[in-house]
Coordinates of C-alpha atoms in Angstrom, one line a residue:
X1 CA 0.0 0.0 0.0
X2 CA 1.4 3.4 -1.0
X3 CA 2.2 5.9 1.8
X4 CA -0.6 8.2 0.8
X5 CA -3.1 5.3 0.9
X6 CA -1.9 4.4 4.4
X7 CA -2.3 8.0 5.6
X8 CA -5.8 8.1 4.0
X9 CA -6.8 4.8 5.8
X10 CA -5.5 6.1 9.1
X11 CA -7.5 9.4 8.6
X12 CA -10.7 7.4 8.0
X13 CA -10.0 5.3 11.1
X14 CA -9.7 8.5 13.2
X15 CA -13.2 9.5 11.9
X16 CA -14.7 6.2 12.8
X17 CA -17.4 6.4 15.6
X18 CA -16.3 5.0 19.0
X19 CA -18.6 2.3 20.3
X20 CA -20.2 3.5 23.7
X21 CA -19.4 1.8 26.9
X22 CA -22.2 -0.1 28.8
X23 CA -22.1 2.7 31.4
X24 CA -23.1 5.2 28.8
X25 CA -26.5 3.6 28.5
X26 CA -29.0 4.7 31.2
X27 CA -31.0 1.5 30.8
X28 CA -34.3 3.3 30.5
X29 CA -35.2 2.3 27.0
X30 CA -34.7 5.7 25.5
X31 CA -35.0 6.2 21.8
X32 CA -32.6 7.1 20.4
X33 CA -30.3 5.3 22.8
X34 CA -26.6 6.1 22.7
X35 CA -26.1 2.8 20.9
X36 CA -28.8 3.8 18.4
X37 CA -26.8 6.9 17.7
X38 CA -23.6 4.9 17.4
X39 CA -25.0 2.5 14.9
X40 CA -26.5 5.4 12.9
X41 CA -23.1 7.2 12.8
X42 CA -21.2 4.0 12.0
X43 CA -23.5 3.3 9.0
X44 CA -22.9 6.9 7.9
X45 CA -19.2 6.5 8.3
X46 CA -19.1 3.2 6.4
X47 CA -21.1 4.7 3.5
X48 CA -18.8 7.8 3.4
X49 CA -15.7 5.6 3.4
X50 CA -17.0 3.3 0.6
X51 CA -17.7 6.4 -1.5
X52 CA -14.6 8.2 -0.2
X53 CA -16.8 11.2 0.5
X54 CA -16.2 12.8 3.9
X55 CA -18.9 15.4 3.3
X56 CA -21.4 12.6 4.1
X57 CA -20.2 12.9 7.8
X58 CA -21.2 16.5 8.1
X59 CA -24.5 15.6 9.8
X60 CA -22.7 14.3 12.8
X61 CA -22.3 16.8 15.7
X62 CA -20.0 16.4 18.7
X63 CA -21.9 16.2 22.0
X64 CA -20.5 19.4 23.4
X65 CA -21.2 21.4 20.3
X66 CA -24.4 22.9 21.5
X67 CA -24.6 25.7 24.2
X68 CA -27.3 26.8 26.5
X69 CA -29.2 28.7 23.8
X70 CA -29.9 25.6 21.7
X71 CA -33.1 23.7 21.6
X72 CA -33.4 20.5 23.5
X73 CA -32.6 17.5 21.4
X74 CA -32.9 13.7 22.0
X75 CA -29.7 13.2 20.0
X76 CA -27.4 15.9 21.2
X77 CA -26.3 16.8 24.7
X78 CA -26.9 20.5 25.5
X79 CA -25.2 22.5 28.2
X80 CA -27.3 24.0 31.1
X81 CA -26.0 26.1 34.0
X82 CA -26.8 25.2 37.6
X83 CA -28.4 28.2 39.3
X84 CA -29.1 26.7 42.7
X85 CA -28.4 23.4 44.4
X86 CA -30.4 22.6 47.6
X87 CA -29.8 19.6 49.8
X88 CA -33.4 18.5 50.7
X89 CA -32.4 15.4 52.7
X90 CA -29.1 13.9 53.8
X91 CA -28.7 12.2 50.4
X92 CA -31.0 14.1 48.0
X93 CA -30.5 17.3 46.1
X94 CA -33.0 19.7 44.4
X95 CA -31.0 21.2 41.5
X96 CA -32.3 24.1 39.4
X97 CA -30.9 24.6 35.8
X98 CA -31.2 27.8 33.9
X99 CA -33.0 28.1 30.5
X100 CA -32.4 31.1 28.2
X101 CA -34.7 34.0 28.8
X102 CA -38.2 33.0 29.5
X103 CA -38.1 29.9 27.4
X104 CA -39.6 26.5 28.5
X105 CA -38.0 23.1 28.5
X106 CA -40.6 21.7 26.2
X107 CA -41.4 18.4 27.9
X108 CA -44.8 16.8 28.3
X109 CA -45.8 15.8 31.9
X110 CA -44.0 12.6 32.8
X111 CA -41.2 12.7 30.2
X112 CA -37.6 12.5 31.3
X113 CA -34.1 13.7 30.3
X114 CA -30.7 11.9 30.1
X115 CA -27.8 13.4 32.1
X116 CA -24.2 12.7 31.1
X117 CA -21.4 12.7 33.6
X118 CA -17.7 11.8 33.6
X119 CA -16.0 10.3 36.6
X120 CA -12.3 9.1 36.5
X121 CA -12.4 9.3 32.7
X122 CA -15.5 7.0 32.5
X123 CA -18.6 8.4 30.8
X124 CA -21.9 7.6 32.5
X125 CA -25.5 8.4 31.7
X126 CA -28.6 8.3 33.8
X127 CA -32.3 9.2 33.4
X128 CA -34.0 11.9 35.5
X129 CA -37.5 13.5 35.3
X130 CA -37.8 17.2 35.9
X131 CA -40.2 18.0 38.8
X132 CA -40.8 21.6 37.7
X133 CA -44.1 22.5 36.1
X134 CA -44.1 22.1 32.3
X135 CA -45.1 25.7 32.2
X136 CA -42.0 26.8 34.1
X137 CA -40.2 29.6 32.3
X138 CA -36.4 30.2 32.5
X139 CA -35.6 27.1 34.5
X140 CA -36.2 23.4 35.2
X141 CA -35.7 21.5 38.5
X142 CA -34.4 18.0 39.0
X143 CA -34.6 15.9 42.1
X144 CA -31.5 13.6 42.4
X145 CA -30.8 11.0 45.1
X146 CA -27.1 10.2 45.7
X147 CA -25.7 6.8 46.7
X148 CA -22.4 6.2 48.4
X149 CA -21.1 3.8 45.7
X150 CA -22.8 5.5 42.7
X151 CA -20.6 7.0 40.0
X152 CA -23.2 9.5 38.9
X153 CA -23.7 10.4 42.6
X154 CA -20.0 11.3 42.8
X155 CA -20.4 13.5 39.7
X156 CA -23.5 15.2 41.1
X157 CA -22.0 15.9 44.5
X158 CA -19.1 17.6 42.8
X159 CA -21.4 20.3 41.3
X160 CA -21.4 23.9 42.4
X161 CA -23.6 26.8 41.6
X162 CA -22.5 28.1 38.1
X163 CA -21.3 24.7 36.9
X164 CA -22.5 23.3 33.6
X165 CA -24.2 19.9 33.1
X166 CA -25.1 18.2 29.8
X167 CA -28.6 16.9 29.1
X168 CA -30.5 15.4 26.1
X169 CA -34.1 14.5 25.6
X170 CA -37.0 14.4 25.9
X171 CA -37.8 10.7 26.3
X172 CA -40.6 8.6 27.7
X173 CA -43.5 6.6 26.2
X174 CA -46.0 8.0 28.6
X175 CA -47.4 11.4 28.1
X176 CA -50.3 12.7 30.1
X177 CA -53.5 13.7 28.2
X178 CA -55.9 15.9 30.2
X179 CA -59.3 14.2 31.0
X180 CA -58.3 10.9 29.3
X181 CA -58.6 9.0 32.6
X182 CA -61.4 9.6 35.1
X183 CA -59.1 8.8 38.0
X184 CA -55.3 8.4 38.5
X185 CA -53.7 6.3 41.2
X186 CA -50.1 7.2 41.6
X187 CA -47.7 4.8 43.5
X188 CA -44.3 6.3 44.0
X189 CA -41.3 5.2 46.0
X190 CA -38.6 7.7 46.9
X191 CA -37.5 9.8 44.0
X192 CA -40.0 7.8 41.9
X193 CA -42.2 10.8 42.9
X194 CA -40.5 12.8 40.2
X195 CA -42.7 12.0 37.2
X196 CA -45.8 12.3 39.3
X197 CA -45.2 15.9 40.3
X198 CA -45.5 17.6 36.8
X199 CA -48.5 15.3 36.0
X200 CA -50.3 16.3 39.1
X201 CA -49.3 19.9 38.8
X202 CA -50.7 20.0 35.2
X203 CA -54.0 18.6 36.5
X204 CA -54.5 21.1 39.3
X205 CA -53.3 24.0 37.1
X206 CA -56.0 23.2 34.6
X207 CA -59.5 24.2 35.8
X208 CA -61.1 22.1 33.0
X209 CA -59.3 18.9 34.1
X210 CA -61.4 17.2 36.7
X211 CA -59.4 14.0 37.0
X212 CA -59.4 12.5 40.5
X213 CA -55.9 11.8 41.8
X214 CA -54.8 9.6 44.7
X215 CA -51.0 10.0 45.2
X216 CA -49.2 7.5 47.5
X217 CA -45.6 8.3 48.4
X218 CA -43.5 5.5 49.9
X219 CA -40.5 6.6 52.1
X220 CA -38.4 5.2 54.9
X221 CA -39.1 8.0 57.5
X222 CA -41.2 11.1 57.9
X223 CA -38.0 13.2 57.7
X224 CA -37.2 11.6 54.4
X225 CA -40.4 12.7 52.6
X226 CA -39.5 14.9 49.7
X227 CA -41.5 18.0 48.8
X228 CA -43.7 18.2 51.9
X229 CA -44.9 21.7 50.9
X230 CA -45.9 20.4 47.5
X231 CA -47.9 17.6 49.0
X232 CA -49.7 19.9 51.3
X233 CA -50.6 22.4 48.6
X234 CA -51.9 19.7 46.2
X235 CA -54.0 18.0 48.9
X236 CA -56.0 21.2 49.2
X237 CA -57.6 20.6 45.8
X238 CA -61.0 18.9 45.9
X239 CA -59.9 16.2 43.4
X240 CA -56.6 15.2 45.1
X241 CA -55.9 12.9 48.0
X242 CA -52.4 12.1 49.3
X243 CA -51.2 9.2 51.4
X244 CA -47.8 8.1 52.8
X245 CA -46.3 4.7 53.5
X246 CA -43.3 4.8 55.9
X247 CA -41.3 1.6 56.2
X248 CA -39.2 2.6 59.2
X249 CA -41.7 4.5 61.3
X250 CA -43.8 2.7 63.9
X251 CA -45.8 5.3 65.9
X252 CA -48.3 7.9 64.7
X253 CA -47.6 10.0 67.8
X254 CA -44.2 10.9 66.3
X255 CA -45.9 12.5 63.3
X256 CA -47.5 15.9 62.9
X257 CA -51.2 15.6 63.5
X258 CA -52.0 16.5 59.9
X259 CA -50.2 13.4 58.7
X260 CA -51.5 10.8 61.1
X261 CA -54.8 10.0 59.4
X262 CA -53.2 9.5 56.0
X263 CA -50.0 7.6 56.9
X264 CA -49.5 3.9 56.9
X265 CA -46.6 2.1 58.5
X266 CA -44.6 -0.8 57.0
X267 CA -44.4 -1.4 53.2
X268 CA -46.9 -1.0 50.4
X269 CA -48.1 -4.5 49.8
X270 CA -51.0 -6.5 48.4
X271 CA -53.6 -5.7 51.1
X272 CA -53.0 -1.9 51.0
X273 CA -52.9 -1.7 47.2
X274 CA -56.2 -3.5 47.1
X275 CA -57.6 -1.1 49.6
X276 CA -56.3 1.9 47.6
X277 CA -57.9 0.6 44.4
X278 CA -61.2 -0.1 46.1
X279 CA -61.4 3.4 47.6
X280 CA -61.0 5.1 44.3
X281 CA -64.2 6.6 43.0
X282 CA -64.0 4.7 39.7
X283 CA -61.6 2.2 38.2
X284 CA -58.2 4.0 38.2
X285 CA -55.4 4.2 35.7
X286 CA -52.3 3.6 37.8
X287 CA -48.9 5.2 37.4
X288 CA -46.0 3.4 39.2
X289 CA -42.4 4.6 39.7
X290 CA -39.7 3.3 41.9
X291 CA -36.9 0.7 41.8
X292 CA -37.3 -2.2 39.4
X293 CA -38.2 -4.4 42.3
X294 CA -40.9 -1.9 43.5
X295 CA -42.4 -1.6 40.0
X296 CA -42.5 -5.4 39.6
X297 CA -44.1 -5.8 43.0
X298 CA -46.7 -3.1 42.4
X299 CA -47.6 -4.6 39.0
X300 CA -48.3 -8.0 40.7
X301 CA -50.4 -6.3 43.4
X302 CA -52.4 -4.3 40.9
X303 CA -53.2 -7.4 38.9
X304 CA -54.3 -9.2 42.1
X305 CA -56.5 -6.2 42.9
X306 CA -58.4 -6.7 39.7
X307 CA -56.7 -4.3 37.3
X308 CA -55.6 -5.3 33.8
X309 CA -52.2 -4.8 32.2
X310 CA -53.6 -1.9 30.1
X311 CA -54.7 0.0 33.1
X312 CA -51.3 0.8 34.6
X313 CA -48.0 2.2 33.5
X314 CA -44.6 1.5 34.9
X315 CA -42.0 4.3 34.6

């Protein structure tokens, strides 16, 4: 092979897309996934090389090529500045990101974004659902729980006000439609509360949406309940009921009086799920969000309570 041909071959290899690491997939079934983007770019690269036409690669953009003024995209990571970072529990943060001017993020209630982080040279991606109202202008809020051994947790805990984080989206196969369901039953464990917040907010912000909502938040302790003020404000609406299930509390006397009649102790199981379904005014459509084990357990409980697979959604 002539020297010029060798140089040309090396140049093409440098342009070849790099296959993502498993850590770069958030595991949430997003479309397009990072692997979808990789195979698309690989096909584009193979076509361009076969034709010896590098202009065919022009559609590919580097992840960091878009700044804070760009429109949200499922394919390209965009930079957003952190304006505030509040520690709401010992291991959970409420982080506010800035949007240009009075612009909106453009998500439908229940949709999520993908965050990209880099720790020790390893790129990781995770899915998070904004809890700010879809009508919020100039910002969006994310609730993030950190774990001692989590790589993304290490990345998040390194953030400071003014730092930049990269997001892409929106994603999510569930999108709330006003008045489609007569009643919603929401079962959320921990930060699984996140997709429920904008959905509930969109209902109570819409005077024409008379959907009944029963929101059940599962936490370890009373102190660990996220967004207590939000719960209190929403429970004032005529069509909203809120309940709590606390796995590590044992005595109602330790709770504020306003929580005692709507708090259950232990874990959310078959008997309580059946009771919640039965006390709904009509057959509910149920939204479930928590750990994979929680979602699987709730699906089993809902089926045992008489619901069908098309009457619930697992985030």
